[in-house]
Structures are given as C-alpha cells and as structure tokens.
Coordinates of N, CA and C in Angstrom, one line a residue:
X150 N 102.1 122.2 170.4 CA 101.5 123.7 169.6 C 102.3 123.8 168.6
X151 N 101.7 123.5 166.9 CA 102.9 123.8 166.1 C 102.2 125.3 166.1
X152 N 103.4 126.2 166.0 CA 103.5 127.6 165.0 C 104.2 127.5 163.8
X153 N 104.1 128.5 163.3 CA 104.7 129.0 162.0 C 106.5 128.9 162.0
X154 N 106.7 129.2 163.4 CA 108.3 129.6 163.5 C 108.7 128.4 163.3
X155 N 107.5 127.3 164.1 CA 108.3 125.6 164.3 C 108.7 124.7 163.2
X156 N 107.4 125.0 161.6 CA 107.2 124.6 160.9 C 109.2 125.0 160.1
X157 N 109.0 123.6 158.8 CA 110.7 124.3 158.0 C 110.6 123.1 156.6
X158 N 111.4 123.7 156.0 CA 111.6 122.3 154.2 C 111.7 121.5 155.1
X159 N 111.5 120.6 154.4 CA 112.5 119.4 154.3 C 113.5 119.3 153.1
X160 N 114.1 119.5 153.0 CA 115.6 119.2 152.0 C 115.2 117.6 151.3
X161 N 115.0 116.6 151.8 CA 114.9 115.6 151.2 C 112.8 115.7 150.2
X162 N 111.6 116.0 150.8 CA 110.9 116.3 150.0 C 111.1 117.6 148.9
X163 N 111.8 118.4 149.1 CA 111.8 119.6 148.0 C 111.6 120.7 148.5
X164 N 111.8 122.0 147.8 CA 111.7 123.4 148.1 C 110.2 124.0 148.5
X165 N 110.0 124.5 149.4 CA 109.3 125.5 149.3 C 107.3 124.8 149.4
X166 N 107.4 123.4 149.4 CA 106.6 122.6 149.9 C 106.1 122.1 151.2
X167 N 105.0 122.0 152.0 CA 104.5 121.3 153.3 C 103.7 120.8 152.9
X168 N 103.5 119.3 153.4 CA 101.9 118.8 153.3 C 101.8 117.8 154.4
X169 N 100.8 117.8 155.1 CA 100.5 116.9 156.0 C 99.4 115.9 155.7
X170 N 99.3 114.9 156.8 CA 98.0 113.6 156.0 C 98.5 112.5 156.9
X171 N 97.7 111.6 157.1 CA 97.8 110.0 157.1 C 97.0 109.3 156.3
X172 N 97.8 108.4 156.0 CA 97.3 107.4 155.6 C 98.0 105.8 155.7
X173 N 97.2 105.0 155.2 CA 97.5 103.5 155.3 C 97.4 103.1 153.8
X174 N 98.3 101.6 153.6 CA 97.6 101.0 152.9 C 98.3 100.0 152.0
X175 N 97.9 98.8 152.0 CA 98.8 97.7 151.3 C 98.6 97.4 150.1
X176 N 99.3 97.1 148.7 CA 99.2 96.3 148.0 C 99.9 95.2 147.2
X177 N 99.5 94.7 146.2 CA 100.0 93.6 145.5 C 100.3 94.1 144.5
X178 N 101.5 94.2 143.6 CA 101.5 94.7 142.4 C 102.1 93.3 141.4
X179 N 101.5 92.8 140.9 CA 102.4 91.8 139.7 C 101.9 92.0 138.2
X180 N 102.4 91.2 137.5 CA 102.1 91.1 135.9 C 103.4 90.6 135.4
X181 N 102.7 89.8 134.6 CA 103.1 89.3 133.2 C 103.0 89.8 132.0
X182 N 104.2 90.0 130.9 CA 103.6 90.6 129.6 C 104.4 89.6 128.7
X183 N 103.7 89.6 127.1 CA 103.9 89.2 126.5 C 104.2 90.3 125.0
X184 N 105.1 89.9 124.4 CA 105.5 90.7 123.4 C 105.8 90.2 122.2
X185 N 105.3 89.9 120.5 CA 104.9 89.6 119.5 C 105.2 90.2 118.3
X186 N 106.0 89.2 117.7 CA 106.4 90.8 116.3 C 106.0 89.3 115.2
X187 N 105.3 90.1 114.0 CA 105.2 89.6 112.5 C 106.1 89.5 112.2
X188 N 106.4 88.8 111.1 CA 107.0 88.7 109.9 C 106.4 88.8 108.9
X189 N 107.2 90.0 108.3 CA 106.5 90.1 106.4 C 107.0 89.3 105.7
X190 N 107.9 88.2 106.0 CA 108.1 87.1 105.1 C 109.4 87.4 104.2
X191 N 109.5 86.5 103.1 CA 110.2 87.0 102.1 C 109.9 87.1 101.0
X192 N 110.5 88.0 100.2 CA 109.8 88.0 98.4 C 110.8 87.5 97.5
X193 N 110.5 86.2 96.6 CA 111.0 86.1 95.7 C 110.8 87.0 94.2
X194 N 111.4 87.1 93.8 CA 111.3 87.6 92.4 C 112.2 87.0 91.5
X195 N 111.1 85.9 90.4 CA 112.3 85.9 89.3 C 111.3 86.1 88.4
X196 N 112.0 85.5 86.9 CA 111.7 85.4 85.6 C 111.1 84.1 85.5
X197 N 109.4 83.5 85.0 CA 108.9 82.8 85.1 C 109.5 82.1 83.9
X198 N 109.2 80.6 83.6 CA 110.0 80.0 82.8 C 109.0 79.9 81.1
X199 N 108.3 80.6 81.8 CA 107.3 80.3 80.4 C 107.0 82.2 80.3
X200 N 107.8 82.9 80.2 CA 107.7 84.3 79.9 C 108.1 84.8 78.3
X201 N 106.8 85.3 77.5 CA 106.9 85.1 76.4 C 108.6 85.1 75.5
X202 N 109.0 84.4 74.4 CA 110.1 85.1 74.1 C 109.8 84.7 72.5
X203 N 110.5 86.0 71.6 CA 110.1 85.5 70.1 C 109.0 86.3 69.7
X204 N 108.5 86.9 70.7 CA 106.9 87.4 70.1 C 106.8 88.6 69.6
X205 N 106.2 88.7 68.7 CA 105.0 90.0 67.8 C 104.5 90.8 68.6
X206 N 104.6 91.8 68.5 CA 103.3 92.7 68.7 C 102.7 93.8 67.2
X207 N 101.3 94.2 67.2 CA 101.1 94.7 66.0 C 100.3 96.1 66.4
X208 N 99.7 96.9 64.8 CA 99.1 98.0 65.1 C 98.0 97.5 65.6
X209 N 97.3 98.6 66.9 CA 96.7 98.5 67.6 C 96.1 97.3 68.6
X210 N 96.8 96.4 68.4 CA 97.5 95.2 69.7 C 96.5 95.4 70.9
X211 N 95.8 95.1 71.7 CA 95.7 95.7 73.0 C 96.1 94.1 73.9
X212 N 96.3 94.8 75.0 CA 96.8 93.2 76.6 C 98.1 92.7 75.6
X213 N 98.9 92.8 74.9 CA 100.0 92.7 74.0 C 100.7 92.3 75.8
X214 N 101.1 90.6 75.4 CA 102.7 90.1 76.5 C 104.1 90.3 76.4
X215 N 104.4 90.8 77.3 CA 105.5 90.9 77.4 C 106.3 90.4 78.3
X216 N 106.4 90.2 79.4 CA 107.6 89.9 80.4 C 106.6 89.3 82.0
X217 N 106.8 87.9 82.0 CA 105.5 86.9 83.2 C 106.8 87.5 84.3
X218 N 106.4 87.9 85.2 CA 107.1 87.8 86.6 C 106.3 86.7 87.6
X219 N 107.4 86.0 88.5 CA 107.3 85.3 89.0 C 107.4 85.6 91.0
X220 N 105.9 86.1 91.5 CA 106.6 86.2 92.8 C 106.5 85.5 94.1
X221 N 106.9 84.9 94.7 CA 106.5 84.2 96.0 C 107.3 84.5 96.8
X222 N 106.0 84.0 97.9 CA 106.4 84.4 99.3 C 106.6 83.1 100.4
X223 N 108.2 83.5 101.2 CA 108.1 82.1 102.1 C 108.1 83.0 103.0
X224 N 107.7 82.5 104.9 CA 107.8 82.7 106.1 C 107.1 83.3 106.6
X225 N 105.7 84.1 105.9 CA 105.4 84.7 105.8 C 103.8 85.4 104.5
X226 N 103.2 86.2 105.0 CA 102.1 87.2 103.9 C 103.3 87.8 103.5
X227 N 103.3 88.3 102.2 CA 103.9 89.2 101.3 C 102.6 90.2 100.9
X228 N 103.3 91.3 101.3 CA 102.0 92.6 100.4 C 103.5 93.3 99.5
X229 N 102.5 93.5 98.5 CA 103.8 94.4 97.5 C 102.9 95.6 97.7
X230 N 104.0 97.1 98.2 CA 102.4 97.7 98.1 C 102.8 98.8 97.0
X231 N 103.9 99.0 96.0 CA 104.0 99.3 94.6 C 104.9 99.0 93.9
X232 N 104.9 98.8 92.9 CA 106.0 98.8 91.8 C 106.0 99.6 90.8
X233 N 107.7 99.6 90.0 CA 107.0 100.1 88.8 C 108.1 99.0 87.9
X234 N 107.0 99.5 86.5 CA 107.8 98.9 85.0 C 108.4 99.8 84.3
X235 N 109.9 99.6 83.7 CA 110.1 99.8 82.8 C 110.1 99.8 81.2
X236 N 110.0 100.6 80.1 CA 110.7 100.2 79.0 C 111.4 100.3 78.4
X237 N 112.3 99.4 78.2 CA 113.6 99.3 77.7 C 113.3 98.9 76.3
X238 N 115.1 98.9 76.0 CA 115.2 98.0 74.2 C 116.0 99.4 73.5
X239 N 116.8 98.5 72.4 CA 117.8 99.1 72.0 C 117.5 100.0 70.8
X240 N 116.1 99.8 70.3 CA 115.2 100.3 69.2 C 114.1 99.5 69.0
X241 N 113.7 100.9 70.5 CA 112.3 101.3 70.7 C 112.2 102.0 71.5
X242 N 110.5 103.0 71.2 CA 110.0 104.1 71.8 C 109.3 104.8 72.2
X243 N 108.4 105.7 73.3 CA 107.5 105.2 73.9 C 106.4 105.4 73.3
X244 N 106.4 106.0 72.2 CA 105.3 106.2 71.0 C 104.3 105.3 70.3
X245 N 105.2 103.6 71.1 CA 104.3 102.7 70.0 C 103.4 102.8 71.4
X246 N 103.8 102.6 72.6 CA 102.4 102.2 73.4 C 101.5 103.2 73.7
X247 N 100.2 102.3 74.1 CA 99.1 103.4 74.2 C 98.9 103.8 75.9
X248 N 99.2 102.2 76.8 CA 99.4 102.3 78.1 C 100.1 101.0 78.2
X249 N 100.2 100.7 80.0 CA 101.1 100.5 80.2 C 100.2 99.7 81.3
X250 N 99.9 98.2 81.6 CA 98.9 97.4 82.3 C 100.6 96.4 82.9
X251 N 99.6 95.6 84.1 CA 99.6 94.7 84.7 C 98.6 93.6 84.9
X252 N 98.5 92.3 84.4 CA 97.4 91.3 84.2 C 98.3 90.2 85.4
X253 N 96.7 90.2 86.4 CA 96.6 89.3 88.0 C 96.5 87.6 87.1
X254 N 97.0 87.1 88.0 CA 97.1 85.9 88.0 C 95.6 85.3 87.6
X255 N 94.4 86.1 87.4 CA 93.0 85.6 87.6 C 92.8 86.2 86.4
X256 N 93.6 87.0 85.6 CA 93.4 87.8 84.5 C 92.7 88.9 84.3
X257 N 92.8 89.4 85.2 CA 92.4 90.8 85.6 C 93.1 91.5 85.6
X258 N 92.9 93.4 85.2 CA 94.1 94.2 85.1 C 94.5 94.8 86.9
X259 N 95.5 94.7 86.8 CA 95.8 95.6 88.1 C 95.4 97.5 88.5
X260 N 95.7 97.8 87.2 CA 95.3 99.4 87.3 C 93.5 99.2 86.0
X261 N 92.7 99.6 86.5 CA 91.8 99.4 85.5 C 91.6 99.9 83.9
X262 N 92.8 101.3 84.6 CA 92.9 101.7 82.4 C 94.1 102.1 81.9
X263 N 95.0 101.5 82.4 CA 96.2 101.4 82.3 C 97.2 102.7 82.8
X264 N 98.5 102.6 82.3 CA 99.1 104.1 82.5 C 99.7 104.3 81.6
X265 N 100.0 105.4 81.4 CA 101.0 106.0 80.4 C 102.4 106.6 80.9
X266 N 103.4 105.9 80.0 CA 105.0 106.1 80.3 C 105.8 107.2 80.8
X267 N 106.1 107.8 82.0 CA 106.9 109.7 81.8 C 107.9 109.3 81.6
X268 N 108.5 110.4 81.3 CA 110.0 110.6 80.7 C 110.9 109.9 81.6
X269 N 111.2 109.3 82.0 CA 112.1 108.0 82.2 C 111.5 106.9 81.5
X270 N 110.8 106.3 81.2 CA 110.3 105.3 80.3 C 109.7 104.6 81.4
X271 N 109.0 105.2 82.5 CA 108.9 104.0 84.1 C 107.7 104.6 83.5
X272 N 106.2 103.2 84.5 CA 105.0 103.8 84.6 C 105.0 103.3 86.3
X273 N 104.4 104.1 87.3 CA 104.5 103.4 88.6 C 102.9 102.8 89.3
X274 N 102.9 101.6 89.5 CA 101.4 101.1 90.1 C 101.5 101.4 91.1
X275 N 100.2 101.9 92.0 CA 100.5 102.1 93.4 C 99.5 100.8 94.0
X276 N 99.1 100.1 92.9 CA 97.8 99.3 93.7 C 98.5 97.9 94.6
X277 N 97.7 97.4 95.4 CA 99.3 96.5 96.6 C 98.5 95.3 95.9
X278 N 99.4 94.7 96.3 CA 99.5 92.6 95.4 C 99.9 92.0 97.1
X279 N 98.5 91.4 97.1 CA 99.5 90.3 98.1 C 99.5 89.1 98.0
X280 N 100.8 88.2 98.4 CA 100.9 86.8 97.9 C 100.7 86.0 99.1
X281 N 100.0 85.3 99.5 CA 99.9 84.7 100.6 C 101.2 83.4 100.9
X282 N 101.2 83.6 102.2 CA 102.5 82.5 102.2 C 103.3 81.4 101.8
X283 N 104.1 80.7 101.0 CA 103.9 79.5 100.6 C 103.2 79.3 98.9
X284 N 103.1 80.1 99.0 CA 102.7 80.2 96.9 C 103.1 81.6 96.4
X285 N 103.6 80.6 94.8 CA 103.9 81.6 93.5 C 103.2 82.2 92.7
X286 N 102.8 83.4 92.6 CA 101.8 84.2 91.6 C 102.4 84.6 90.6
X287 N 101.9 84.4 89.7 CA 102.8 85.3 88.1 C 101.4 86.4 87.7
X288 N 102.4 87.4 87.4 CA 102.1 88.2 87.3 C 103.0 88.8 85.7
X289 N 101.9 89.6 84.3 CA 102.0 89.5 83.2 C 102.1 91.2 83.2
X290 N 103.5 91.4 82.3 CA 103.3 93.2 82.4 C 103.4 92.7 80.9
X291 N 102.1 94.1 80.3 CA 101.4 94.2 79.4 C 101.1 95.3 78.7
X292 N 100.6 95.5 77.7 CA 100.8 96.7 77.0 C 99.8 96.7 75.6
X293 N 99.4 98.2 75.7 CA 98.5 98.0 74.3 C 98.4 98.8 73.3
X294 N 98.6 98.9 72.2 CA 99.7 99.0 71.0 C 99.0 100.5 70.5
X295 N 99.6 101.4 70.1 CA 98.6 102.3 69.4 C 98.2 101.8 67.9
X296 N 97.7 102.7 67.3 CA 97.4 102.6 66.2 C 97.8 101.4 65.0
X297 N 99.2 102.7 65.2 CA 99.8 102.4 64.1 C 101.5 102.4 65.2
X298 N 102.2 101.5 65.1 CA 103.5 101.4 65.8 C 104.5 101.3 65.0
X299 N 105.5 102.1 65.3 CA 106.8 101.7 64.5 C 107.4 100.1 64.1
X300 N 107.2 100.2 63.1 CA 107.7 98.7 62.3 C 109.2 98.5 62.9
X301 N 109.5 97.2 63.1 CA 111.1 96.9 63.5 C 111.6 97.3 65.0
X302 N 111.3 98.0 65.4 CA 111.3 97.7 67.3 C 111.2 97.0 67.7
X303 N 112.2 97.2 69.2 CA 112.0 95.6 69.5 C 111.9 96.6 70.9
X304 N 110.7 96.7 71.6 CA 111.0 96.8 73.2 C 111.1 95.7 74.2
X305 N 111.5 95.9 75.6 CA 111.1 95.0 76.6 C 110.2 95.5 77.4
X306 N 109.9 95.2 78.1 CA 109.4 95.9 79.8 C 110.3 94.9 80.6
X307 N 110.5 95.7 81.7 CA 110.9 95.5 82.8 C 110.4 95.7 84.5
X308 N 110.4 94.4 84.7 CA 109.9 95.2 86.7 C 111.6 95.9 87.2
X309 N 110.9 97.3 86.9 CA 112.1 97.9 87.8 C 112.4 98.0 88.9
X310 N 111.2 97.8 90.1 CA 111.7 98.5 91.1 C 110.5 97.4 92.2
X311 N 109.9 97.5 93.0 CA 108.9 96.9 94.1 C 109.3 97.6 95.4
X312 N 108.2 98.1 96.1 CA 107.9 98.9 97.5 C 107.6 97.6 98.7
X313 N 107.9 97.0 99.6 CA 107.7 96.1 100.7 C 107.9 96.1 101.7
X314 N 107.4 95.5 102.6 CA 108.4 95.4 104.2 C 109.0 94.2 104.4
X315 N 108.8 93.4 103.3 CA 109.7 92.2 103.3 C 110.9 92.1 102.7
X316 N 111.5 91.3 102.7 CA 113.0 90.9 102.2 C 113.0 90.3 100.9
X317 N 113.6 90.9 99.8 CA 113.6 90.9 98.7 C 114.5 90.0 98.2
X318 N 114.6 89.0 97.7 CA 115.7 88.1 97.2 C 114.9 88.4 95.6
X319 N 116.5 88.9 94.8 CA 115.9 88.7 92.9 C 116.9 89.4 92.3
X320 N 117.6 90.3 91.7 CA 117.7 91.1 91.1 C 116.9 92.0 90.3
X321 N 116.9 92.9 90.5 CA 116.2 94.5 89.9 C 117.0 95.7 89.5
X322 N 116.7 95.9 87.9 CA 115.2 95.1 87.1 C 115.0 93.9 86.3
X323 N 113.9 93.4 86.3 CA 114.4 91.8 86.1 C 113.7 91.9 84.0
X324 N 114.0 92.0 83.3 CA 114.1 92.2 82.3 C 112.8 90.6 81.3
X325 N 112.5 91.2 80.6 CA 111.9 90.1 79.9 C 112.2 90.3 78.6
X326 N 112.1 89.6 77.6 CA 112.4 89.8 76.2 C 112.2 90.5 75.6
X327 N 113.1 90.6 74.7 CA 112.3 91.4 73.5 C 111.3 91.3 72.8
X328 N 110.3 92.7 72.1 CA 109.0 92.0 71.3 C 109.1 92.2 70.6
X329 N 109.0 91.7 69.2 CA 108.7 93.4 67.9 C 107.5 93.7 67.1
X330 N 107.8 94.6 66.8 CA 107.2 95.7 66.2 C 106.7 95.3 64.9
X331 N 105.5 94.8 64.1 CA 105.0 94.8 62.8 C 103.8 95.5 62.4
X332 N 103.9 96.3 61.9 CA 102.5 97.1 61.2 C 102.4 97.1 60.0
X333 N 103.1 95.9 59.3 CA 102.2 95.6 58.0 C 101.5 94.6 58.0
X334 N 100.8 94.5 59.0 CA 100.4 93.2 59.8 C 98.7 94.0 60.4
X335 N 97.5 93.8 59.9 CA 96.4 94.4 59.8 C 95.2 93.7 60.9
X336 N 95.3 93.3 62.2 CA 94.5 92.8 62.9 C 93.2 93.0 62.3
X337 N 92.5 91.7 62.4 CA 91.1 91.6 61.9 C 90.2 92.1 63.1
X338 N 88.5 92.6 62.9 CA 88.0 92.4 64.2 C 86.2 92.2 63.7
X339 N 86.0 91.9 64.8 CA 84.5 91.7 65.0 C 83.4 91.9 65.4
X340 N 82.3 92.0 65.1 CA 81.3 93.2 65.7 C 80.3 92.0 65.8
X341 N 80.4 91.6 67.2 CA 78.8 90.6 67.5 C 77.3 91.3 68.1
X342 N 76.3 91.2 67.1 CA 75.4 91.7 67.6 C 74.3 90.9 68.3
X343 N 73.0 91.1 68.4 CA 72.0 91.2 69.1 C 71.0 90.7 68.3
X344 N 70.6 88.7 67.9 CA 70.1 88.6 66.7 C 68.7 88.3 67.4
X345 N 68.1 88.3 66.0 CA 66.0 87.8 66.6 C 66.1 86.9 67.7
X346 N 64.9 87.2 68.7 CA 64.7 86.4 70.0 C 64.2 85.5 69.4
X347 N 65.1 84.1 70.0 CA 64.3 82.6 69.4 C 62.9 82.5 70.4
X348 N 61.7 81.8 69.6 CA 60.6 81.6 70.0 C 60.6 80.4 70.9
X349 N 59.9 80.2 71.5 CA 59.1 78.7 72.3 C 59.2 77.8 71.8
X350 N 60.1 76.7 72.4 CA 60.1 75.8 71.6 C 59.8 74.7 72.6
X351 N 59.1 73.8 72.3 CA 58.4 72.5 73.0 C 58.6 71.6 72.7
X352 N 58.8 70.8 73.3 CA 59.5 69.1 72.7 C 59.2 68.3 73.7
X353 N 58.6 67.0 73.3 CA 57.5 66.3 73.8 C 58.8 65.4 74.3
X354 N 59.1 65.5 76.2 CA 59.9 64.3 76.8 C 59.3 63.3 76.1
X355 N 60.2 62.0 76.2 CA 59.4 60.5 76.8 C 59.0 59.6 75.2
X356 N 58.7 60.2 74.6 CA 57.8 59.7 73.8 C 58.2 59.2 72.8

C-alpha cells in the first residue's frame, strides 16, 4: 500500500516532482550529414589596355569615355554589390560634369539617368554587376558634360571602391588617364524626321 508518507523526492530526478508511469520502447538512430560551402570567387580589377588616352571632351558631349576597367572572375561567379567613382585631376572641377555613369560591355548604362558628384567628388552606384566565373568583362566610366565646360581642365575618373563578398585583387583607387576639356569646338547636331511614306512598288520577277 502506497501512502503519502511513503513517497519521497528522488534527488536524482529533481526537486519537487513525482512521476509514475510504465513504458517500453526500442529505437535506432542513424544519420549522415553533408555540409557544403560556396565560394565567392576572386575578383581581379585592372585598367584595360585600351583605356582612353590623350582624349578631349567638348561642350555638351554625351557619354564621354574616361576610364575602361576590366573585371575578371576566377574560382566562381563574382557579384559586385556596389561601386564608387571618383572625379580627380590637378585642374578639374565638378561643374564640368552633368552626370557620371558606367557603360556595360553590352553598351547599356548601369544607371538609366546617371548620377551627379557629391561634395567628396564621388558617385556611388548600387546596381549589381555579375561577372561569370572564368570571364573578363570591361566597363567604361563615362560622363555627360555640361553645355559649356571650362576650357583647359584635365579631369579623370577613377574606380574608387567596390563592395563584394569576393576576394579582391588590385589596387584601388584605379585611375584612368586625364582628359582635356575644350570649349572652343562646338559639336554639331542632326535632326532626323520621318519623311513621306513610299507607295507600293511592284516589280515583275523573272521577266
């Protein structure tokens, strides 16, 4: 007969708790696990051999080419999350630039409308750039110039920094060659309009 007086707390089971029960069971516990890690690859940054040199930009010029940069991915795909472009030059002013942009290898603009320089003469781009493993892609740092640039200035555009999970090989900032501004040459413009429609032309074949 079990009475309240015959119950005790087993110190090995914790204080203040009593439990009773019956149970049987068998079990087998086996398992295997595989852990894999992905590599972010290595990004090598270098000035392209055909980067512009000895060039001149003019009043109102669009997509003026400044610096061509090669991005090479090895050991895996590389994603550049953001990059910054710096305007430098011993005789240069931000006011010569309407906006800064980056031209992709396909000839498209990284940012649809371009960006203006901040107080530190820097433009940040937050668009992703993906470099497939084992490839080199060339990107051009470019600019739209204002309607009237300052004559005799020698600005340059540099790749100031990149943000990526990959290992980066290459010294930054990576500067291109200085470009001369010329305000004495006026670029011509052309206006294309749709002409009158051409009527149906019938030509006998085989005659």
